[in-house]
mmCIF file of C-alpha atoms in Angstrom:
data_model
loop_
_atom_site.group_PDB
_atom_site.id
_atom_site.type_symbol
_atom_site.label_atom_id
_atom_site.label_comp_id
_atom_site.label_asym_id
_atom_site.label_seq_id
_atom_site.Cartn_x
_atom_site.Cartn_y
_atom_site.Cartn_z
ATOM 1 C CA MET A 59 3.124 35.743 23.757
ATOM 2 C CA LYS A 60 1.732 33.702 26.637
ATOM 3 C CA ALA A 61 1.516 29.932 26.515
ATOM 4 C CA VAL A 62 -1.970 28.510 26.796
ATOM 5 C CA ARG A 63 -2.339 25.704 29.303
ATOM 6 C CA ILE A 64 -4.966 23.029 28.954
ATOM 7 C CA ALA A 65 -6.440 21.566 32.114
ATOM 8 C CA GLY A 66 -5.720 17.870 32.389
ATOM 9 C CA ASP A 67 -3.226 15.626 30.666
ATOM 10 C CA PRO A 68 -3.704 15.958 26.883
ATOM 11 C CA ARG A 69 -2.524 12.374 26.379
ATOM 12 C CA ARG A 70 -5.306 11.033 28.565
ATOM 13 C CA LEU A 71 -7.878 13.332 26.992
ATOM 14 C CA ARG A 72 -6.859 12.191 23.510
ATOM 15 C CA GLN A 73 -6.828 8.538 24.549
ATOM 16 C CA ALA A 74 -10.363 8.890 25.890
ATOM 17 C CA ALA A 75 -11.516 10.702 22.726
ATOM 18 C CA TYR A 76 -10.115 8.275 20.144
ATOM 19 C CA MET A 77 -11.998 5.224 18.908
ATOM 20 C CA PRO A 78 -10.860 1.922 20.452
ATOM 21 C CA ILE A 79 -7.614 0.693 18.863
ATOM 22 C CA GLY A 80 -9.373 -2.325 17.340
ATOM 23 C CA ASP A 81 -11.797 -0.027 15.516
ATOM 24 C CA GLN A 82 -8.877 2.085 14.299
ATOM 25 C CA LEU A 83 -7.102 -1.006 12.957
ATOM 26 C CA ASP A 84 -10.301 -2.168 11.237
ATOM 27 C CA ALA A 85 -10.561 1.228 9.522
ATOM 28 C CA ILE A 86 -6.949 1.008 8.332
ATOM 29 C CA ALA A 87 -7.529 -2.545 7.063
ATOM 30 C CA ASP A 88 -10.677 -1.384 5.235
ATOM 31 C CA MET A 89 -8.650 1.375 3.575
ATOM 32 C CA ALA A 90 -5.880 -1.039 2.527
ATOM 33 C CA ARG A 91 -8.478 -3.488 1.179
ATOM 34 C CA ALA A 92 -10.192 -0.722 -0.824
ATOM 35 C CA LEU A 93 -6.878 0.421 -2.297
ATOM 36 C CA ARG A 94 -6.001 -3.162 -3.264
ATOM 37 C CA GLU A 95 -9.432 -3.641 -4.876
ATOM 38 C CA GLN A 96 -8.881 -0.453 -6.908
ATOM 39 C CA GLY A 97 -5.667 -1.925 -8.303
ATOM 40 C CA PHE A 98 -3.155 -0.156 -6.097
ATOM 41 C CA SER A 99 -0.038 -2.127 -5.251
ATOM 42 C CA LEU A 100 0.341 -2.355 -1.476
ATOM 43 C CA PRO A 101 3.775 -2.422 0.148
ATOM 44 C CA PRO A 102 4.746 -6.047 0.920
ATOM 45 C CA LYS A 103 4.445 -5.673 4.700
ATOM 46 C CA THR A 104 1.037 -4.020 4.351
ATOM 47 C CA ALA A 105 -0.208 -6.762 2.014
ATOM 48 C CA GLU A 106 1.085 -9.425 4.427
ATOM 49 C CA TRP A 107 -0.589 -7.682 7.380
ATOM 50 C CA LEU A 108 -3.889 -7.387 5.502
ATOM 51 C CA GLU A 109 -3.810 -11.075 4.522
ATOM 52 C CA HIS A 110 -3.091 -11.958 8.155
ATOM 53 C CA CYS A 111 -6.061 -9.860 9.330
ATOM 54 C CA GLU A 112 -8.323 -11.530 6.775
ATOM 55 C CA ARG A 113 -7.186 -15.022 7.888
ATOM 56 C CA VAL A 114 -7.851 -14.193 11.546
ATOM 57 C CA LYS A 115 -11.322 -12.830 10.742
ATOM 58 C CA ALA A 116 -12.089 -15.934 8.645
ATOM 59 C CA GLN A 117 -10.931 -18.247 11.455
ATOM 60 C CA HIS A 118 -12.896 -16.335 14.087
ATOM 61 C CA PRO A 119 -15.995 -14.863 12.414
ATOM 62 C CA LYS A 120 -18.140 -12.380 14.274
ATOM 63 C CA VAL A 121 -21.273 -14.105 15.546
ATOM 64 C CA LEU A 122 -24.234 -11.773 15.664
ATOM 65 C CA PRO A 123 -26.820 -12.362 18.388
ATOM 66 C CA ARG A 124 -30.078 -13.896 17.253
ATOM 67 C CA GLN A 125 -33.034 -11.589 16.997
ATOM 68 C CA ALA A 126 -36.196 -12.781 18.726
#
């Protein structure tokens, strides 16, 4: 069986294809929040991380540009 070679560095190709890390973290936080709201018990470190994320977002809310 012959090995198949992919042109280019797969790490760079994957990095370019993935969503930005901030968007990935937001998606994970959304999932943790949804699980918590459904009554699931989050691991302590996950609950602490989620609370931290929520505090940061509350302290620095996203300001949407005004529409003309």
